Coordinates of C-alpha atoms in Angstrom, one line a residue:
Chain A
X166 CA 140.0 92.4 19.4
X167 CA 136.7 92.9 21.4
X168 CA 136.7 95.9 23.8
X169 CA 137.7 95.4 27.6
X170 CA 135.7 95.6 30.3
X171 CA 136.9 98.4 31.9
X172 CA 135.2 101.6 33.4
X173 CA 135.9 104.7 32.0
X174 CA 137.4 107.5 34.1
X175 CA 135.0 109.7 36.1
X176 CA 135.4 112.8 34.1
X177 CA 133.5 111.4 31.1
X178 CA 129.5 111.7 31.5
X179 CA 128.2 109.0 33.1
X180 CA 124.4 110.3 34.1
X181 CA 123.5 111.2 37.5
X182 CA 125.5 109.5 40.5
X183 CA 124.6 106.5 41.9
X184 CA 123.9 108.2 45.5
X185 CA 121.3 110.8 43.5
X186 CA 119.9 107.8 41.1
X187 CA 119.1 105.5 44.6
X188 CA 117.1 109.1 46.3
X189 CA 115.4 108.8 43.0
X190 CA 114.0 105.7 43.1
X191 CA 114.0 105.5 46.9
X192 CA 111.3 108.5 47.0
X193 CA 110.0 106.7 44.3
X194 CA 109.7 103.0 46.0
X195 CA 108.0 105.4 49.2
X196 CA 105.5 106.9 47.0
X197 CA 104.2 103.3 45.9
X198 CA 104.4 102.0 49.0
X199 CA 102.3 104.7 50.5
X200 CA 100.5 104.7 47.3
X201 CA 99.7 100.7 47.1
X202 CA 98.9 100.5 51.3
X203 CA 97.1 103.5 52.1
X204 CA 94.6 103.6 48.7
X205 CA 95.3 100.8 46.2
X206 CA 95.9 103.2 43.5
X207 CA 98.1 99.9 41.9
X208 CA 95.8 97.0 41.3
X209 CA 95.8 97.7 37.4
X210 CA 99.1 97.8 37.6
X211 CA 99.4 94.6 39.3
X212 CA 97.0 93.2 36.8
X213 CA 99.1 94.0 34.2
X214 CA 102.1 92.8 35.2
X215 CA 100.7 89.5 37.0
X216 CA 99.1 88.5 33.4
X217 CA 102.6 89.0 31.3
X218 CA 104.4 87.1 34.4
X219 CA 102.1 84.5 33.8
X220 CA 103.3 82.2 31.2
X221 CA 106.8 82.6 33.1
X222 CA 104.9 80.8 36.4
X223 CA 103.3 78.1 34.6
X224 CA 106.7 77.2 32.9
X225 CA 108.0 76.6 36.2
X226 CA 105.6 74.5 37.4
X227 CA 106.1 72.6 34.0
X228 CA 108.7 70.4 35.2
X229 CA 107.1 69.3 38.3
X230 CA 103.7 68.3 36.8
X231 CA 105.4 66.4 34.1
X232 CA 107.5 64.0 36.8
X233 CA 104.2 63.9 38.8
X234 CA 102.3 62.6 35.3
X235 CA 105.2 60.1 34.6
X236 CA 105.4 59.1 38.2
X237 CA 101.6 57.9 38.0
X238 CA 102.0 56.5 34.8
X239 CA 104.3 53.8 36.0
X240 CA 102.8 53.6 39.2
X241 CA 102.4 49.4 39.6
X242 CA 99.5 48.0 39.3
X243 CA 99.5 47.1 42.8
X244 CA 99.5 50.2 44.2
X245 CA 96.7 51.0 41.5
X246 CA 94.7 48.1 43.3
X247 CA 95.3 48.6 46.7
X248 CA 94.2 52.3 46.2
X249 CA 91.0 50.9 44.1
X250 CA 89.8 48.7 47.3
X251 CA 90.9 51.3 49.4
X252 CA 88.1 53.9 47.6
X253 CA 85.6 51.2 47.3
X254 CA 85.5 50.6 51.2
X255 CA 85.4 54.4 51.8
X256 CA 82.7 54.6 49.7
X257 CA 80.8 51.8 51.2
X258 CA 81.5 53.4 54.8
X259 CA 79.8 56.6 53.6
X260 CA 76.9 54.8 52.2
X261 CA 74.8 54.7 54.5
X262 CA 75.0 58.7 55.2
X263 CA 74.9 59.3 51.7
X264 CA 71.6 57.3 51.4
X265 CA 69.8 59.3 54.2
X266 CA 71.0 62.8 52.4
X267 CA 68.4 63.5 50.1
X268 CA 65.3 62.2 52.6
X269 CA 67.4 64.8 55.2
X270 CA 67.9 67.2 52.5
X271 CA 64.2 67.0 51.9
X272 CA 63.2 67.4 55.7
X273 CA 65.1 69.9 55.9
X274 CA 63.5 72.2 53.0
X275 CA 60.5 71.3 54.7
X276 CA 61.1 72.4 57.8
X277 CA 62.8 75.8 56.8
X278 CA 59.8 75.9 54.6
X279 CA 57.8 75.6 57.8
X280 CA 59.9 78.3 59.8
X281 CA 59.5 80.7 57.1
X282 CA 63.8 81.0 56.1
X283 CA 64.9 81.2 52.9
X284 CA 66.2 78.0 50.9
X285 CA 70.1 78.1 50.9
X286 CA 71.3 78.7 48.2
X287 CA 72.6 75.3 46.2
X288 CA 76.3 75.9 45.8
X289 CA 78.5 75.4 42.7
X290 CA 82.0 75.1 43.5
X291 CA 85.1 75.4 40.8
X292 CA 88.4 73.0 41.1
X293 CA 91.5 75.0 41.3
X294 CA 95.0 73.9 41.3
X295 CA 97.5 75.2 43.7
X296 CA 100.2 77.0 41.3
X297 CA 102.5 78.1 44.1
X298 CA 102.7 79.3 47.5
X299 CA 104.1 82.7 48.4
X300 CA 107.6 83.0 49.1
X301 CA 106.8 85.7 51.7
X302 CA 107.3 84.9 55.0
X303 CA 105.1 87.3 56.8
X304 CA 101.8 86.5 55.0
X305 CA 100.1 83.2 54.4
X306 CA 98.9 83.2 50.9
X307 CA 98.2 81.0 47.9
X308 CA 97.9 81.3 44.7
X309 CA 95.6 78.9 42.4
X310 CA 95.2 78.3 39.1
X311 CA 91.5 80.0 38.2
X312 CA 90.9 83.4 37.6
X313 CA 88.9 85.8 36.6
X314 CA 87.7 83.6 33.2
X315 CA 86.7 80.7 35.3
X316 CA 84.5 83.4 37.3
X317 CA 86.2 83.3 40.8
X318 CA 85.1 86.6 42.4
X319 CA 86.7 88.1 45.2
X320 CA 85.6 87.0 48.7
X321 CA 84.6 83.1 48.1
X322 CA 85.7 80.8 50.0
X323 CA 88.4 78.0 49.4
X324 CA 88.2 74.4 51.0
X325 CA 89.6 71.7 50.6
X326 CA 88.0 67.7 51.4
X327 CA 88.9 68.6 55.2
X328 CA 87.7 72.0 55.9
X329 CA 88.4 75.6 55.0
X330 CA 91.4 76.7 53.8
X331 CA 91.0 80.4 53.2
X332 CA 89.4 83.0 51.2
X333 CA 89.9 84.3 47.6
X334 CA 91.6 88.2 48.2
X335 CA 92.8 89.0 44.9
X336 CA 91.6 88.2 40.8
X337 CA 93.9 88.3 38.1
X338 CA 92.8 87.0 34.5
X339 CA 93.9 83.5 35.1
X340 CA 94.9 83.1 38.4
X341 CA 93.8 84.2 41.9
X342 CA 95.2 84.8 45.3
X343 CA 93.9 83.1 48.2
X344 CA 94.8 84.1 52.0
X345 CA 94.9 81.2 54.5
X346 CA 92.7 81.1 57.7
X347 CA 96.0 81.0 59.4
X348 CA 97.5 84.8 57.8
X349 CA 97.6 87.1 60.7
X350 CA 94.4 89.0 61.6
X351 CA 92.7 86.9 59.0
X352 CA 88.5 86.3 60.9
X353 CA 87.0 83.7 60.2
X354 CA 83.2 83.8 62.6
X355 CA 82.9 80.2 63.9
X356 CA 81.2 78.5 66.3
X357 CA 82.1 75.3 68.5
X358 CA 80.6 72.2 66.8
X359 CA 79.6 70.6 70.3
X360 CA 78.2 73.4 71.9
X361 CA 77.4 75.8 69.3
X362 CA 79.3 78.6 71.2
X363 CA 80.1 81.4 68.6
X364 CA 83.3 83.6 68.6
X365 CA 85.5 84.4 65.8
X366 CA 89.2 82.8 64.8
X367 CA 92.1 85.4 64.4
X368 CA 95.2 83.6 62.3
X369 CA 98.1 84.6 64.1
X370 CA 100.7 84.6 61.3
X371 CA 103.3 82.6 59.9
X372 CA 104.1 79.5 62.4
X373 CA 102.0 80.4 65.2
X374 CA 98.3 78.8 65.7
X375 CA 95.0 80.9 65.4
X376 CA 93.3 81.9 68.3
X377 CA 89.7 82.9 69.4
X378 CA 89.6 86.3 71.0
X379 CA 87.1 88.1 73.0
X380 CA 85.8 84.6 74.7
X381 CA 84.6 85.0 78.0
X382 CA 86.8 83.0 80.8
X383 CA 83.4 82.0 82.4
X384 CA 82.4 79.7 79.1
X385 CA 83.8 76.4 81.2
X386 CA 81.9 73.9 79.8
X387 CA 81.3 75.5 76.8
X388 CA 85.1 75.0 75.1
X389 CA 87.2 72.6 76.1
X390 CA 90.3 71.5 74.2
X391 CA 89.5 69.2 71.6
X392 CA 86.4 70.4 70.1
X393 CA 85.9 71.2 67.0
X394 CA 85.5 74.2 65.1
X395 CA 82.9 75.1 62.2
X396 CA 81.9 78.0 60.2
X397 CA 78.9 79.8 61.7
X398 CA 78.0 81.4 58.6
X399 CA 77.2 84.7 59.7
X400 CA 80.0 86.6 58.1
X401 CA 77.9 85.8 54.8
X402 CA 81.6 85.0 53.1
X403 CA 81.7 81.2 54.6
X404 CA 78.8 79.2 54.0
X405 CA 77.6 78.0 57.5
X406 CA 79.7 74.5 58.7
X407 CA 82.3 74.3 57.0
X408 CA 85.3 72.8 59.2
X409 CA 87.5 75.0 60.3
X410 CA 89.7 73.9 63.4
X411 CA 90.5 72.2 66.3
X412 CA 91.1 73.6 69.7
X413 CA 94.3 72.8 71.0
X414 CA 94.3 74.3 74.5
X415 CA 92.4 76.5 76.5
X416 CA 93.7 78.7 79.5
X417 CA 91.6 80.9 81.5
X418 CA 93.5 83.5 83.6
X419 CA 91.5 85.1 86.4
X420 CA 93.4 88.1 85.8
X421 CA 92.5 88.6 82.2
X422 CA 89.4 90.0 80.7
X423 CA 88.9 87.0 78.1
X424 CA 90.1 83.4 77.8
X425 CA 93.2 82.4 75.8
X426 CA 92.1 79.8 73.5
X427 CA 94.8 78.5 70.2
X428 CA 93.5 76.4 67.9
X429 CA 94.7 74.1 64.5
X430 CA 93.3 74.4 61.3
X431 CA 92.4 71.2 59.9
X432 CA 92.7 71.3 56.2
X433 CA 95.9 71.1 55.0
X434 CA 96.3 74.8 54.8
X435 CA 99.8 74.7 54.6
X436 CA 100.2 71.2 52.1
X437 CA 97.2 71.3 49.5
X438 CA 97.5 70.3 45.6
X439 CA 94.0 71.0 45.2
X440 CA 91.1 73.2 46.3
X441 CA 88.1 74.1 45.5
X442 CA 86.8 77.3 45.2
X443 CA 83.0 77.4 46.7
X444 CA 80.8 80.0 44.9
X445 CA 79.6 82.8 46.8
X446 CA 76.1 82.2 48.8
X447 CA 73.2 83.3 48.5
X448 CA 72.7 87.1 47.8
X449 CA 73.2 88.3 51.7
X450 CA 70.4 90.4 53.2
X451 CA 71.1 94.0 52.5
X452 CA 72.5 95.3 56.1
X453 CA 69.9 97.3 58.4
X454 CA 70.3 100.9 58.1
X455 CA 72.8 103.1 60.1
X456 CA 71.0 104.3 62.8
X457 CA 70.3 108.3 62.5
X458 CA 71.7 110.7 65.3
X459 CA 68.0 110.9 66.4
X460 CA 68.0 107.2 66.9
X461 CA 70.8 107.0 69.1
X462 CA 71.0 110.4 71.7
X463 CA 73.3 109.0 74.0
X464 CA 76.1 107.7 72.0
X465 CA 79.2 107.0 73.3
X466 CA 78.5 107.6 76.7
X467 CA 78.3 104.6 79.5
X468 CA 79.2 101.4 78.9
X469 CA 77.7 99.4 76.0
X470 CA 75.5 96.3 77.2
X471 CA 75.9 93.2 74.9
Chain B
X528 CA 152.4 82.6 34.6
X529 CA 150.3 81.1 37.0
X530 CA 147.2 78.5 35.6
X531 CA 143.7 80.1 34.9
X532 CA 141.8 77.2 37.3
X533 CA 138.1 77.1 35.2
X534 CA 137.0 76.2 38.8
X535 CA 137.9 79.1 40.8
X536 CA 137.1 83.1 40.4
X537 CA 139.0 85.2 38.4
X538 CA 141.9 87.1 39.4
X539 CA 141.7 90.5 39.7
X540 CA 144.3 91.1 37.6
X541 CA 142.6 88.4 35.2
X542 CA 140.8 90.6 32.5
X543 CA 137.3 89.3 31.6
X544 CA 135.4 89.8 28.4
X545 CA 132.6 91.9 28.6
X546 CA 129.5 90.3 30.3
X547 CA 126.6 89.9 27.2
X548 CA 123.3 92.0 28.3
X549 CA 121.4 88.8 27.2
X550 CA 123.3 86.5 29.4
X551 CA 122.2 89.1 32.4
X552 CA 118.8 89.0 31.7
X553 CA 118.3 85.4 31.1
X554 CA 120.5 84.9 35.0
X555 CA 117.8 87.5 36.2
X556 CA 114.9 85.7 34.5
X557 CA 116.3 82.8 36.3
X558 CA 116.4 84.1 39.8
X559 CA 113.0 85.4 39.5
X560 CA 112.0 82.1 38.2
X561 CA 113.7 79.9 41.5
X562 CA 112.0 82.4 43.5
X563 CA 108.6 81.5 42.8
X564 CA 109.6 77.6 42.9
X565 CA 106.9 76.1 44.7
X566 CA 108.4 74.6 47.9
X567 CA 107.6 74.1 51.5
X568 CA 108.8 73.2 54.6
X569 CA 112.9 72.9 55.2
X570 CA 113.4 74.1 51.4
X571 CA 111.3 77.0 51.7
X572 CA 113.2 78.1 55.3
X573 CA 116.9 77.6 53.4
X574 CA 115.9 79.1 50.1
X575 CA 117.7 82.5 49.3
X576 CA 116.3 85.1 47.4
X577 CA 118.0 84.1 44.4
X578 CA 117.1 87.5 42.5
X579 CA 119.1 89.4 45.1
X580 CA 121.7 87.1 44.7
X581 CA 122.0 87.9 41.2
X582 CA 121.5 91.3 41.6
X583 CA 124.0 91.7 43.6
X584 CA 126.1 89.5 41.0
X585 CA 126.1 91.7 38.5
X586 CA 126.0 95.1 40.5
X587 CA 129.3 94.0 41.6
X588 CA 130.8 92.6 38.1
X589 CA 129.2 94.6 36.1
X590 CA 128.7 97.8 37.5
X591 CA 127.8 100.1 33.9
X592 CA 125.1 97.5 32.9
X593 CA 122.8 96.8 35.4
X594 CA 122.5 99.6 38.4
X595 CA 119.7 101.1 40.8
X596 CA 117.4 101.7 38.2
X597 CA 117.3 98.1 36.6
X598 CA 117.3 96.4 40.2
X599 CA 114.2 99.1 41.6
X600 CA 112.6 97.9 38.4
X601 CA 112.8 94.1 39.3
X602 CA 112.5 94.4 42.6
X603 CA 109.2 95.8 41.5
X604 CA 108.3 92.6 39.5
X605 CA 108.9 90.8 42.5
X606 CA 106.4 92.6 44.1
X607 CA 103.6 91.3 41.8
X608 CA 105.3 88.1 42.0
X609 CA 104.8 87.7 45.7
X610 CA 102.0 89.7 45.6
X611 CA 103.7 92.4 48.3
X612 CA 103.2 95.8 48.8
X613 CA 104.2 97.7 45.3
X614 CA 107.7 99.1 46.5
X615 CA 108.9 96.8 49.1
X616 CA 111.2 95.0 47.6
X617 CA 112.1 97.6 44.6
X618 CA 113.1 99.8 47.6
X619 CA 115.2 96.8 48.6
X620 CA 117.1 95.9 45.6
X621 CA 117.8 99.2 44.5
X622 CA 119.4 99.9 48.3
X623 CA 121.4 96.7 47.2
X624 CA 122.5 97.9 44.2
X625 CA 123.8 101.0 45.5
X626 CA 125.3 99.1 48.2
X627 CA 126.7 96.7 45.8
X628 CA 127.8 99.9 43.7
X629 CA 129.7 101.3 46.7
X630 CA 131.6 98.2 48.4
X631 CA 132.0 96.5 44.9
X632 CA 135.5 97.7 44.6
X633 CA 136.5 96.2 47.8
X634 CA 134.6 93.0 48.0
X635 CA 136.4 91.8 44.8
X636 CA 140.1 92.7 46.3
X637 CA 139.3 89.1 48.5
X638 CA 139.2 85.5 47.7
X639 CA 135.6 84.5 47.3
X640 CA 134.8 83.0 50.7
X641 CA 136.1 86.4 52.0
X642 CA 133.6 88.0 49.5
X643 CA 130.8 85.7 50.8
X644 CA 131.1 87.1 54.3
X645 CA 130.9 90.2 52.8
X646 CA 127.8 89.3 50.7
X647 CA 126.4 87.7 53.6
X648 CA 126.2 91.4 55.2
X649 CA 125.0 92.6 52.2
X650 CA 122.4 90.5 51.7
X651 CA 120.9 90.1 55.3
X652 CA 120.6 93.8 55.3
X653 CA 118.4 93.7 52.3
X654 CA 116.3 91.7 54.1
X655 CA 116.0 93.1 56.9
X656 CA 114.9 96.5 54.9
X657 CA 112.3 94.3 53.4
X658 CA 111.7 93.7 57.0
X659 CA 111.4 97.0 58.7
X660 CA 108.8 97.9 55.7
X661 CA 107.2 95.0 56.6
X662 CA 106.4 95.7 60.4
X663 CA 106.1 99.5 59.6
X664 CA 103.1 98.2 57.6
X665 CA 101.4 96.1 60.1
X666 CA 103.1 92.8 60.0
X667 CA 104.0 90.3 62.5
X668 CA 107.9 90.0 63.4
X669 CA 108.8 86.5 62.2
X670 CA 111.1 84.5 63.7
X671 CA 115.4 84.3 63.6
X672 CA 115.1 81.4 61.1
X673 CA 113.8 84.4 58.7
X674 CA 118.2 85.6 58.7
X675 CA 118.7 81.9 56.9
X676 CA 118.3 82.6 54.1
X677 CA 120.6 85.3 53.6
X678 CA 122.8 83.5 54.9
X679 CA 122.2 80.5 52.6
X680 CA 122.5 83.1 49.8
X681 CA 125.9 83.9 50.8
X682 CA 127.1 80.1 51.0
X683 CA 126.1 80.1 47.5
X684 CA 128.3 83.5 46.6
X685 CA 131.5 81.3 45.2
X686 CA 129.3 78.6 43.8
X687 CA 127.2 81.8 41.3
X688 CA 130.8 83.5 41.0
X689 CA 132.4 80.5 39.4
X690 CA 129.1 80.0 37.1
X691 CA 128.1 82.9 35.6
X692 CA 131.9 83.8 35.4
X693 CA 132.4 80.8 33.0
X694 CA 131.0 82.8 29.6
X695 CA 133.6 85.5 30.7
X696 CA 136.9 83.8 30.6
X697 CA 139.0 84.2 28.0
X698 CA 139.0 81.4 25.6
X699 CA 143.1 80.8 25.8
X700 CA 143.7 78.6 23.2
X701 CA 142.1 80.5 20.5
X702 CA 143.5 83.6 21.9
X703 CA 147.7 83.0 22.0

């Protein structure tokens, strides 16, 4: 007969108590915490582990991309048609603009040419899958199929065919995390298509729509609910106008210092299968130097003038 | 003597073989698998945190074999998982196990939707640690619907009970 499940009475050893193991690995859990926040001691670590969890993610999506596959192998071949004419008349709708790119693309070389700026950069982009999104409900985060082999670097930007969807934050080997537009504090510098008003989009967290902070409540014609939203390019991590957003409302408080404007992110930031993952832009400019203490006697005293 | 339902928990005066250490490892596999189910919407509000759930499972069933040191260590693996702070929910989990180390006796004196309710506690206030280190470090307060699923979790409670119970039972024929 097997043995029973039973515990054995206290008085035989049974290693430290439970109460003495948990301040163990409480102190412990602290430490990394502290640890992981305050210097990001852990990122090997998290390397590490991401890679061996790896094979375990992919088998989960397993099942879900084979019903997708069978699902569009018996899709009838009406849909199949309907979808075909579909894509031929977008295609003959964007004609016409696509015809005029390269005579614009070449005025345009030109006349940066003439104003002495530098050629941008042509970008390369890389396809990525969306593996999964994270489970965490305080952060809005991604996580797509290309790593560190395919050459995704930290910092480059993710769209999708609407607009932006976020930016790459963390590598691993063969998968890398992207944080949405829309995870709290995330900036993205933009400016209003219509008006070319600059300011800069704050995501607000999970659920809530980004806003732009630190706008004047004088700009009256400037914003208006409505407009849209594109990169300004200045951050040197989005390329320049790239959709980002659409206003959704815009109150000005004569009591408050700037305007309260909340805005929706247009790509599907929330939905997407696919991305792609834009290559960063041209080397930046290297950033002026710090000015010295000789350069600046007063600092910090009066107001600053902007 | 009374019938051994398949379909309900055991009794506790029903004697149980001993749980196999591969059978716990392939249920925690498992939750830590569902967790990183990619779903959205409705489905992502409701889902539990099914590695908790079994967690707490086996704290409570099998107390010598799985305790604060193996839950700390996959809570930690659920940190890379969701790509967390290292610690969050190792910290967590292993405040669950000890939990589930200290009430286990009781909670399995009641009939299982009694134990749920008693999960459900368990449960929401591993979250809500997950929580406090959360907004300690910077993070916006989410909303009530954030207690679902916990509470989900616990609904579940008789459902996982009855399962992972099943390999346990005595075989009765083979056995008298």
């Amino acid at each position: 007969m097997r043995h029973i499940s039973i515990e054995p009475p206290p008085f035989f050893h049974r290693g430290p108590s439970p109460l003495t193991r948990l301040a163990f690995f409480g102190l412990l859990s602290l430490a990394l915490l502290f640890a992981d926040t305050r210097y990001r001691y852990l990122e090997n670590v998290r390397q590490v582990v991401a890679v061996a969890l790896y094979p375990l993610q992919r088998a989960v999506q397993f099942p879900g991309e084979a019903l997708g596959y069978l699902g569009t192998y018996f899709a009838s071949q009406q849909t199949l048609a309907s979808d075909n004419a579909a894509v031929r008349q977008q295609l003959l709708a964007q004609a016409p603009a696509v015809q005029g790119f390269p005579l614009l693309e070449q005025e345009n070389a030109r006349l940066r040419a003439l104003l002495g700026m530098a050629a941008r950069f042509p970008e390369t982009a890389t396809a990525a899958e969306v593996l999964y999104s994270g489970r965490d409900p305080f952060s809005q985060k991604l996580f797509v199929d290309k790593g560190d082999v395919a050459g995704v670097q930290i910092g480059q930007a993710v769209i999708d065919e609407i607009g932006v969807v976020g930016q790459v934050t963390r590598v691993f080997p063969y998968m890398s995390e992207v944080t949405l537009v829309t995870d709290k504090d995330h900036a993205v510098p933009v400016k209003v298509e219509r008006s070319g008003l600059r300011s800069v989009m704050y995501g607000a967290g999970t659920g809530r729509l980004p806003e732009l902070r630190f706008l004047s409540p004088n700009t009256n014609a400037e914003i208006q609910p409505g407009d849209r939203l594109v990169t300004s390019g200045i951050d040197g991590t989005y390329p320049a106008g790239l959709a980002v957003a659409q206003v959704t409302s815009v109150e000005r408080e004569t009591g408050q210092v700037f305007a309260r404007v909340t805005c929706k992110p247009l790509a599907g930031v929330e939905r997407d299968g696919q991305v792609l993952i834009l290559s960063r832009a041209a080397v930046s400019l290297p950033r002026p130097d710090e000015p010295t203490e000789a350069d600046a006697p007063r600092k910090g005293r009066g107001r600053r003038r902007g | 003597m009374a019938q051994l339902s398949p379909f309900a928990a055991a009794r506790p005066d029903e004697i149980l073989l001993p749980a196999k250490p591969w059978f716990v490892l392939f249920t925690l596999v498992c939750g830590l698998v569902a967790n990183t189910l990619p779903v959205s919407g409705v489905a992502l509000l409701l889902k539990p945190d099914f590695l908790a759930l079994m967690l707490l499972y086996w704290c409570i069933q099998e107390p010598r074999l799985i305790g604060v040191g193996i839950a700390w260590c996959v809570g930690l693996l659920m940190d890379v998982t969701d790509a967390t702070v290292f610690g969050q929910h190792a910290l967590a989990y292993a405040v669950l196990a000890y939990a589930a180390e200290y009430f286990r006796r009781r909670v399995l004196r009641f009939p299982l939707w009694q134990q749920a309710a008693q999960v459900a506690v368990l449960l929401l206030a591993c979250s809500a640690l997950v929580l406090v280190i959360r907004v300690v470090g910077g993070a916006p307060t989410p909303r009530w619907t954030y207690a679902v699923g916990p509470l989900v979790g616990a609904v579940l409670w008789p459902l996982i009970t009855v399962v992972l119970q099943g390999p346990q039972r005595p075989r009765r024929p083979a056995e008298r």
